[in-house]
Amino acid sequence: MRNLLRSSFLTAGLMALLTIYAPCQAAPRQPGELAWAIRYDPKTFDPAKVDDQASELVRYLTGGVLLRLNRQTQELEPQLAESFSVSPQGTLIVFKLRDGLRFSDGAALTSADVAWSLRRVLAPATQAVVAEEFLSPAEVVVDTPDKLTVWVHLPKRVIGVGNIFDEIAIEPANRPSEGRVTSGPFIVADYKRGQYVRLSRNPNYWRRDGAGVQLPYTTRVRLDILNNREQEISLFLRGEYDLIDGLSPDYFAILAQKSPQSVHDLGASLNTEQLWFNQSSAAPLPEFERAWFQNRGFRVAVSEAIHRADLARIAYSGHATPAFGFVSPANTLWHNNDLKYPLESIADANRMLAASGFHRSGNQLYDSADHPVKFSILTNAGNAAREKMATMIQQDLAATGMQIMIVALDFPALIERLMHKQDYEACLLGVSNAEPDPSTMMNMWMSSSPNHQWNPSEKTPATEWEAEIDRQMQLQATSPSQHLRKLSVDRVQQIVADQQPFIYLVYPNVLQAISPQLRGVHPLILSPGIVWNIDSIRREEGRQGGAR
């Protein structure tokens, strides 16, 4: 039975820290204001130049868009556009704007503003990250046949093209204002670096609720710049913050004790934690080690030896879900429900190793040339869950006769070893998947990609199964049929389960804290999480409980 004392002492220590930080102060709350913390200052308020999480959140809260991906249904919904259509060839998109749209300063919003905003994003000088999603942005042409119609001509079909417009805020033509004049629910009203961002309600926002009441309900939003989780929790418990997204299991446990009605475990996220072996021919490894890592039987045996339920129960205090593939079951549109994967069994792992040419002598495993099987697992220092998992995997693999060393490095040093020198044997890290569409994972699965971690930047696929992954990922990226795309992604999931280039461990759960005073909240796993429907959320003063 693995020891849980460390987790108990850690929780007790965190509760003591909360007492220390109790006197901390947030910025004064204004009437009708929602307040929560973000880790860092936004790098920019220019919606066309967003490339960090804080700036992306501000763009989501302020930017009016032609189309919005409904985070609940995962369906595209018209916003500033009343309707849109895509030609059968996928090379022409026609948007029809709502009549009577206005920016926050009262100026009319027409097709000229839309065209200017799109052209600005597409222009190389803007260096907009989202432009890359058009594949050939320099060849995209935008026309405006009348004040309410916009034509977007694409040089070739782009799968999921509608989702791109969820990231393009429409600004007044020739008047970029860095969020101070918007067509979304809020405008940037005030910013003090290192302290807060304040947003105010857009008086000309186009949306109304079912009773005809103009949205958003909330008049103000305050985002405090605070990279201290203890202070954040203390302020939440005092009612000065309304929500916390992305809690760790330890902090979740503290809040569950102090305010059980506020905490929510939404189940598996889209993110994965995984272990992989370095198979690169460029890696400074002995050939016999590389041969282990390139041996499918060796990788499958390692997978079979790992007790994922224990990882979820101990490393995440039960707030994680055992993982067997790169698509989380929370991603219902793309998860392969018929996936077949290696079952957890030490006996099966030992049989697989014997069939692959390995043998035991006492407590030590040897390969066919009598090299003892010893290797290190690299992970990042300071990540408690990963360090716990590495220790537990070390214990699991000892049952097969493998000797494992754990090397925890600070993140810059880890990336240097991993990406630049390829000087490592095995690595335990996670992947954050912000979008459910597998097209966003192309850079990880294509064998030619530098992010194809187990064997980066292959000139040609090193194995037939990697070539098949390349083919299937290209098919899903170019097929106009959702059914055919799903078949391709299902096939890739099965190949990965068979070959185990990544040994998936857990999907960390989405852990949130939400004030009982908030109404209209429908928490989701997709970014931006709790506030995805910000225009429908409001705070009831003086209420401490009840249904939302």
XYZ file of C-alpha atoms in Angstrom:
548
model
C 0.000 0.000 0.000
C 1.527 3.293 -1.087
C 2.015 5.927 1.597
C -0.381 8.893 1.606
C 1.286 10.791 4.474
C 3.134 13.115 2.098
C -0.145 14.321 0.593
C -1.660 14.873 4.050
C 1.339 16.896 5.257
C 1.297 18.942 2.048
C -2.378 19.818 2.488
C -1.778 20.815 6.097
C 1.110 23.023 5.013
C -0.987 24.746 2.377
C -3.736 25.454 4.909
C -1.129 27.084 7.145
C -0.013 29.242 4.234
C -3.608 30.377 3.687
C -3.658 31.621 7.271
C -0.432 33.556 6.652
C -1.838 35.161 3.507
C -5.247 35.972 5.021
C -4.615 39.764 5.285
C -3.933 40.144 1.535
C -6.066 42.692 -0.320
C -7.609 42.674 -3.775
C -8.449 45.809 -5.717
C -11.712 47.323 -4.382
C -14.759 45.625 -5.939
C -17.023 48.018 -7.826
C -20.818 47.549 -7.862
C -21.950 44.736 -10.172
C -18.374 43.627 -10.817
C -17.171 40.078 -11.401
C -13.621 39.498 -10.174
C -11.043 36.749 -10.515
C -7.278 36.359 -10.936
C -5.065 35.683 -13.939
C -1.447 34.579 -13.563
C 0.311 37.195 -15.706
C -0.183 40.525 -17.428
C -1.559 40.253 -20.959
C 1.267 40.701 -23.459
C -1.021 42.747 -25.704
C -4.524 44.155 -25.930
C -4.356 44.124 -29.723
C -6.744 41.260 -30.620
C -4.894 40.565 -33.877
C -1.563 39.922 -32.114
C -2.649 37.577 -29.341
C -0.217 34.744 -28.599
C -0.547 34.179 -24.838
C -3.252 32.889 -22.536
C -3.985 36.138 -20.679
C -4.302 38.146 -23.897
C -6.500 35.421 -25.367
C -8.866 35.660 -22.389
C -9.162 39.448 -22.772
C -9.866 39.010 -26.500
C -12.580 36.456 -25.716
C -14.250 38.810 -23.213
C -14.071 41.894 -25.431
C -13.860 40.839 -29.066
C -16.941 40.626 -31.239
C -16.577 37.794 -33.762
C -18.413 36.671 -36.875
C -18.802 33.130 -35.534
C -18.407 31.640 -32.071
C -17.691 28.015 -31.234
C -20.250 27.118 -28.583
C -18.089 25.485 -25.921
C -21.051 23.447 -24.675
C -22.323 21.976 -27.968
C -19.028 22.308 -29.940
C -21.137 23.771 -32.753
C -20.416 27.020 -34.611
C -22.977 29.752 -33.968
C -23.461 33.010 -35.908
C -22.592 36.123 -33.880
C -21.992 39.411 -35.714
C -22.776 37.380 -38.813
C -26.468 36.547 -38.995
C -25.656 33.659 -41.325
C -22.771 32.151 -43.265
C -22.270 29.560 -45.978
C -19.322 27.671 -47.443
C -19.195 26.707 -51.120
C -19.122 22.981 -52.042
C -15.443 23.365 -53.035
C -14.691 24.950 -49.642
C -13.016 27.970 -51.240
C -15.678 30.665 -50.740
C -17.234 31.735 -47.445
C -20.129 34.186 -47.527
C -21.057 36.085 -44.367
C -24.303 38.065 -43.992
C -24.021 40.584 -41.159
C -26.809 41.505 -38.760
C -28.440 44.810 -39.589
C -27.943 47.695 -37.160
C -24.706 46.519 -35.532
C -22.723 49.173 -33.664
C -19.364 49.348 -31.958
C -19.105 50.294 -28.291
C -18.511 53.948 -29.230
C -21.750 54.072 -31.278
C -20.171 53.882 -34.755
C -21.930 51.627 -37.258
C -20.346 48.229 -37.901
C -20.434 47.268 -41.588
C -18.739 44.905 -44.008
C -15.951 47.495 -44.430
C -14.949 46.989 -40.776
C -15.048 43.208 -41.158
C -12.926 43.315 -44.314
C -10.382 45.636 -42.726
C -10.129 43.409 -39.619
C -9.676 40.248 -41.688
C -7.102 41.836 -43.997
C -5.170 43.126 -41.013
C -4.997 39.635 -39.501
C -3.916 38.165 -42.842
C -1.207 40.787 -43.474
C 2.352 39.492 -42.840
C 3.263 42.704 -41.035
C 0.698 41.963 -38.310
C 2.316 38.605 -37.516
C -1.021 37.259 -36.318
C -0.696 33.686 -35.080
C -4.235 32.884 -36.235
C -3.312 33.759 -39.848
C -1.344 30.510 -40.118
C -4.592 28.566 -39.786
C -5.638 29.760 -43.263
C -2.655 27.715 -44.599
C -1.890 30.303 -47.335
C -2.920 33.617 -45.734
C -1.241 35.773 -48.407
C -3.552 34.253 -51.022
C -6.820 34.872 -49.147
C -8.964 37.597 -50.744
C -11.720 39.501 -48.917
C -14.494 41.299 -50.851
C -17.495 43.384 -49.735
C -20.263 43.449 -52.374
C -22.497 45.503 -50.051
C -22.591 46.899 -46.501
C -23.863 43.653 -44.975
C -22.060 41.020 -47.081
C -18.494 39.740 -46.868
C -16.903 37.233 -49.238
C -13.762 35.381 -48.176
C -12.009 33.616 -51.061
C -9.603 30.828 -50.060
C -6.937 29.390 -52.395
C -7.807 25.893 -51.145
C -10.137 24.174 -48.733
C -9.287 24.566 -45.039
C -10.858 21.922 -42.811
C -12.651 23.497 -39.854
C -12.245 26.949 -41.375
C -15.250 28.282 -39.469
C -13.445 27.802 -36.163
C -10.780 30.293 -37.232
C -13.283 33.147 -37.123
C -13.851 32.461 -33.412
C -10.377 33.969 -32.927
C -10.701 37.102 -35.104
C -12.136 40.147 -33.359
C -13.862 42.705 -35.576
C -12.495 46.219 -35.006
C -13.409 49.614 -36.475
C -11.741 50.056 -39.878
C -8.474 51.994 -39.653
C -8.982 52.595 -35.909
C -7.325 49.805 -33.915
C -7.972 50.625 -30.260
C -6.458 47.703 -28.301
C -9.806 46.693 -26.864
C -11.115 50.152 -25.981
C -13.598 50.167 -28.872
C -15.113 46.725 -29.413
C -18.089 44.812 -30.761
C -18.012 42.164 -28.004
C -19.635 42.142 -24.552
C -16.980 44.277 -22.798
C -14.367 46.944 -23.476
C -10.984 47.498 -21.831
C -11.635 50.339 -19.384
C -8.480 50.431 -17.268
C -5.174 48.617 -16.916
C -2.497 48.914 -14.241
C 0.497 46.743 -15.025
C 1.076 44.068 -12.411
C -2.211 44.950 -10.671
C -5.376 44.499 -12.722
C -7.291 44.779 -15.983
C -10.748 46.331 -15.703
C -13.432 45.765 -18.333
C -16.708 47.672 -18.704
C -19.963 46.634 -20.315
C -20.370 47.462 -24.010
C -23.568 49.565 -24.150
C -24.105 48.622 -27.815
C -23.574 44.868 -27.552
C -25.965 43.190 -29.989
C -27.132 40.170 -27.928
C -30.327 39.991 -25.850
C -31.729 37.214 -23.685
C -35.014 35.411 -24.274
C -36.937 38.171 -22.487
C -35.378 40.877 -24.650
C -32.987 42.119 -21.949
C -29.704 43.384 -23.382
C -26.612 41.416 -22.432
C -24.210 41.191 -20.711
C -25.894 41.173 -17.302
C -22.636 42.087 -15.562
C -21.581 45.723 -15.774
C -17.880 45.206 -15.005
C -15.159 42.555 -14.900
C -11.884 42.840 -12.976
C -8.944 40.558 -13.717
C -6.345 40.835 -10.969
C -2.750 40.011 -11.931
C -1.867 37.505 -9.215
C 0.530 34.587 -9.580
C 0.081 33.298 -6.044
C -2.433 30.507 -5.571
C -2.499 30.807 -1.755
C -3.490 34.470 -1.928
C -6.008 33.723 -4.648
C -7.724 31.050 -2.552
C -7.742 33.284 0.517
C -9.431 36.062 -1.474
C -11.930 33.607 -2.932
C -12.852 32.330 0.527
C -13.404 35.925 1.686
C -15.779 36.515 -1.228
C -13.512 38.971 -3.034
C -13.050 36.623 -6.010
C -15.890 34.866 -7.781
C -14.122 31.926 -9.399
C -10.890 29.963 -9.768
C -10.215 27.851 -12.856
C -7.548 25.120 -13.060
C -7.064 24.142 -9.415
C -4.487 21.546 -8.420
C -5.764 18.564 -6.400
C -4.107 19.867 -3.210
C -5.780 23.263 -3.409
C -9.044 21.623 -4.433
C -8.902 19.565 -1.212
C -8.448 22.725 0.881
C -11.424 24.439 -0.712
C -13.499 21.264 -0.428
C -12.985 21.448 3.357
C -13.628 25.161 3.738
C -16.312 25.752 1.075
C -17.615 22.411 -0.235
C -20.489 24.023 -2.141
C -17.982 25.987 -4.258
C -15.774 23.230 -5.705
C -16.468 21.250 -8.868
C -14.639 18.304 -10.435
C -15.797 18.191 -14.065
C -13.993 14.948 -14.831
C -11.337 14.289 -17.450
C -9.853 17.265 -19.276
C -8.568 17.217 -22.841
C -5.006 17.266 -21.494
C -2.771 14.219 -21.233
C 0.159 13.116 -19.091
C 2.445 10.672 -20.851
C 5.738 8.796 -20.809
C 7.851 8.181 -23.885
C 11.234 6.789 -24.882
C 13.848 8.500 -27.017
C 13.985 6.607 -30.335
C 15.919 9.219 -32.311
C 18.943 8.089 -34.312
C 20.533 11.460 -33.453
C 20.295 10.878 -29.699
C 23.596 10.235 -27.845
C 22.472 6.796 -26.641
C 24.151 3.396 -26.795
C 22.756 1.373 -29.681
C 21.535 -1.373 -27.368
C 19.411 1.161 -25.434
C 17.988 2.606 -28.638
C 17.119 -0.960 -29.658
C 15.114 -1.391 -26.426
C 13.181 1.805 -27.011
C 12.471 0.974 -30.661
C 11.182 -2.475 -29.667
C 7.371 -2.477 -29.629
C 7.295 -5.368 -27.135
C 9.438 -3.391 -24.684
C 7.146 -0.326 -24.890
C 3.976 -2.410 -24.562
C 5.429 -4.243 -21.539
C 6.195 -0.933 -19.827
C 2.618 0.189 -20.497
C 1.218 -3.064 -19.102
C 3.298 -2.730 -15.920
C 2.003 0.743 -14.969
C -0.945 0.958 -12.571
C -2.770 4.010 -13.900
C -5.591 3.889 -11.366
C -2.976 4.247 -8.609
C -1.431 7.231 -10.417
C -4.833 8.934 -10.522
C -5.681 8.034 -6.924
C -2.378 9.020 -5.293
C -0.614 11.570 -7.520
C -3.885 13.425 -8.190
C -5.828 12.536 -5.018
C -8.443 10.880 -7.208
C -8.858 13.938 -9.460
C -7.553 12.344 -12.657
C -8.781 9.694 -15.064
C -6.628 6.764 -16.280
C -5.543 7.380 -19.882
C -4.961 4.928 -22.709
C -4.923 7.216 -25.729
C -4.304 10.762 -26.930
C -7.998 11.656 -27.309
C -9.720 12.111 -23.963
C -13.140 10.518 -23.425
C -14.285 14.062 -22.647
C -13.733 14.795 -26.349
C -16.892 12.952 -27.336
C -16.776 13.946 -31.016
C -13.378 12.333 -31.607
C -12.764 9.677 -28.944
C -12.519 6.123 -30.292
C -14.997 4.242 -28.114
C -13.861 0.899 -29.593
C -10.179 1.426 -28.785
C -8.245 -1.738 -27.918
C -5.184 -1.168 -25.750
C -2.711 -3.207 -23.638
C -4.267 -4.218 -20.328
C -2.486 -3.601 -17.042
C -0.846 -6.846 -15.940
C 2.624 -7.526 -14.552
C 2.327 -11.142 -15.703
C 1.536 -10.034 -19.279
C 4.379 -7.486 -19.133
C 6.867 -10.164 -18.101
C 5.634 -12.503 -20.861
C 5.943 -9.707 -23.440
C 9.504 -8.942 -22.324
C 10.490 -12.618 -22.532
C 8.981 -12.852 -26.036
C 11.015 -9.743 -27.011
C 14.365 -11.290 -26.024
C 14.710 -10.062 -22.432
C 15.391 -12.324 -19.457
C 15.539 -12.074 -15.655
C 18.341 -12.981 -13.287
C 17.163 -12.410 -9.758
C 15.656 -8.935 -9.532
C 17.431 -7.586 -12.639
C 16.154 -7.624 -16.230
C 18.705 -8.133 -19.030
C 18.505 -7.885 -22.803
C 19.659 -10.648 -25.164
C 23.264 -9.352 -25.001
C 23.164 -9.377 -21.173
C 23.001 -5.590 -20.798
C 21.100 -4.751 -17.593
C 17.947 -2.741 -18.335
C 18.570 0.559 -16.573
C 17.431 4.009 -17.704
C 16.388 7.396 -16.354
C 13.064 9.199 -16.591
C 13.315 12.945 -17.113
C 10.591 15.238 -15.761
C 10.219 18.830 -14.582
C 11.059 19.747 -11.000
C 8.371 21.430 -8.948
C 5.456 19.589 -10.523
C 4.320 17.503 -7.572
C 1.972 15.251 -9.531
C 4.615 14.358 -12.130
C 7.270 13.699 -9.534
C 4.866 11.405 -7.679
C 3.982 9.588 -10.887
C 7.642 9.108 -11.781
C 8.292 7.555 -8.365
C 5.294 5.254 -8.690
C 6.307 4.181 -12.217
C 9.782 3.467 -10.849
C 8.160 1.086 -8.339
C 5.874 -0.506 -10.964
C 8.735 -1.193 -13.379
C 10.878 -2.670 -10.585
C 8.408 -5.574 -10.679
C 9.656 -6.360 -14.196
C 13.333 -6.142 -13.165
C 13.975 -2.689 -14.673
C 16.058 -0.186 -12.697
C 14.800 3.377 -13.073
C 16.461 6.644 -12.048
C 14.404 9.840 -11.821
C 15.920 13.106 -13.025
C 13.897 16.246 -12.177
C 15.134 19.426 -13.884
C 13.905 22.996 -14.002
C 11.900 23.574 -17.140
C 14.487 25.480 -19.243
C 17.112 22.794 -18.566
C 14.613 20.068 -19.370
C 13.686 21.671 -22.702
C 17.377 22.047 -23.555
C 17.937 18.326 -22.983
C 14.712 17.331 -24.702
C 14.443 19.578 -27.745
C 17.977 20.745 -28.491
C 20.374 18.021 -27.359
C 17.991 15.033 -27.392
C 20.084 13.885 -24.445
C 17.653 11.729 -22.476
C 16.363 8.162 -22.300
C 12.722 8.562 -21.242
C 10.587 11.593 -20.422
C 7.389 12.186 -18.430
C 5.521 15.345 -19.389
C 2.049 16.547 -20.312
C 0.342 17.978 -23.369
C -2.280 20.731 -23.080
C -4.969 20.405 -25.727
C -6.929 23.646 -25.878
C -8.962 22.593 -28.914
C -10.895 19.344 -29.401
C -10.258 19.111 -33.156
C -7.387 16.681 -33.899
C -6.107 18.923 -36.695
C -4.502 20.993 -33.937
C -2.368 17.923 -33.072
C -0.763 17.633 -36.518
C 2.570 18.995 -35.277
C 2.823 16.144 -32.768
C 1.878 13.255 -35.051
C 3.473 14.071 -38.420
C 6.823 12.277 -38.564
C 8.529 15.296 -40.175
C 7.611 17.604 -37.283
C 10.191 18.751 -34.698
C 7.466 18.138 -32.085
C 7.206 14.433 -33.025
C 8.831 13.848 -29.679
C 9.975 10.224 -29.691
C 11.811 10.734 -33.014
C 11.723 14.369 -34.161
C 12.055 15.688 -37.737
C 12.246 12.379 -39.581
C 13.220 12.909 -43.237
C 11.070 9.908 -44.092
C 8.952 7.883 -41.659
C 11.199 5.494 -39.743
C 8.533 2.790 -39.570
C 5.532 1.721 -41.604
C 3.184 2.492 -38.737
C 4.506 6.072 -38.552
C 3.969 6.381 -42.314
C 0.401 5.188 -41.792
C -0.131 7.809 -39.071
C 1.152 10.448 -41.529
C -1.319 9.267 -44.177
C -4.283 9.152 -41.823
C -3.536 12.563 -40.273
C -3.267 14.092 -43.748
C -6.555 12.466 -44.721
C -8.378 13.858 -41.713
C -6.901 17.303 -42.397
C -8.133 17.408 -46.004
C -11.366 15.409 -46.115
C -14.601 17.439 -46.315
C -16.482 14.535 -44.719
C -16.768 14.485 -40.931
C -17.409 10.735 -41.093
C -14.203 10.078 -43.049
C -12.224 12.365 -40.759
C -13.480 10.423 -37.729
C -12.497 7.111 -39.332
C -8.963 8.416 -39.912
C -8.611 9.724 -36.366
C -9.966 6.449 -34.964
C -7.346 4.587 -36.996
C -4.540 6.794 -35.626
C -5.777 6.237 -32.070
C -5.642 2.480 -32.617
C -2.135 2.562 -34.138
C -0.881 4.591 -31.167
C -2.507 2.148 -28.726
C -0.872 -0.777 -30.551
C 2.601 0.761 -30.852
C 2.772 2.843 -27.634
C 5.160 5.576 -28.882
C 3.538 7.648 -26.131
C 2.497 5.672 -23.058
C -0.520 7.605 -21.844
C -0.946 7.746 -18.068
C -3.809 10.015 -16.958
C -6.104 12.793 -18.075
C -5.961 15.366 -15.233
C -9.472 16.356 -14.225
C -10.813 19.898 -14.623
C -11.062 21.355 -11.100
C -12.866 24.640 -10.507
C -14.159 26.837 -7.713
C -17.274 28.942 -8.300
C -18.904 31.342 -5.857
C -22.450 30.315 -4.892
C -23.414 33.929 -5.579
C -22.909 33.499 -9.339
C -25.919 32.819 -11.555
C -25.976 31.599 -15.140
C -22.767 29.573 -14.799
C -22.448 26.347 -16.806
C -18.839 25.220 -16.208
C -17.138 23.369 -19.055
C -13.770 21.770 -19.769
C -13.072 23.756 -22.948
C -11.215 27.069 -22.704
C -12.097 29.627 -21.351
C -13.793 27.274 -18.919
C -16.136 28.860 -16.384
C -16.591 32.137 -18.284
C -17.281 30.730 -21.774
C -20.800 32.289 -21.558
C -19.664 35.477 -19.811
C -22.500 37.613 -21.191
C -25.061 35.448 -19.330
C -23.283 35.337 -15.948
C -24.264 37.635 -13.099
C -23.522 37.976 -9.406
C -26.292 38.123 -6.820
C -25.239 40.329 -3.939
C -25.881 39.009 -0.444
C -26.680 35.423 -1.518
C -24.452 32.670 -0.143
C -26.044 29.508 -1.502
C -28.696 28.040 -3.719
C -28.761 26.672 -7.221
C -27.051 28.510 -10.040
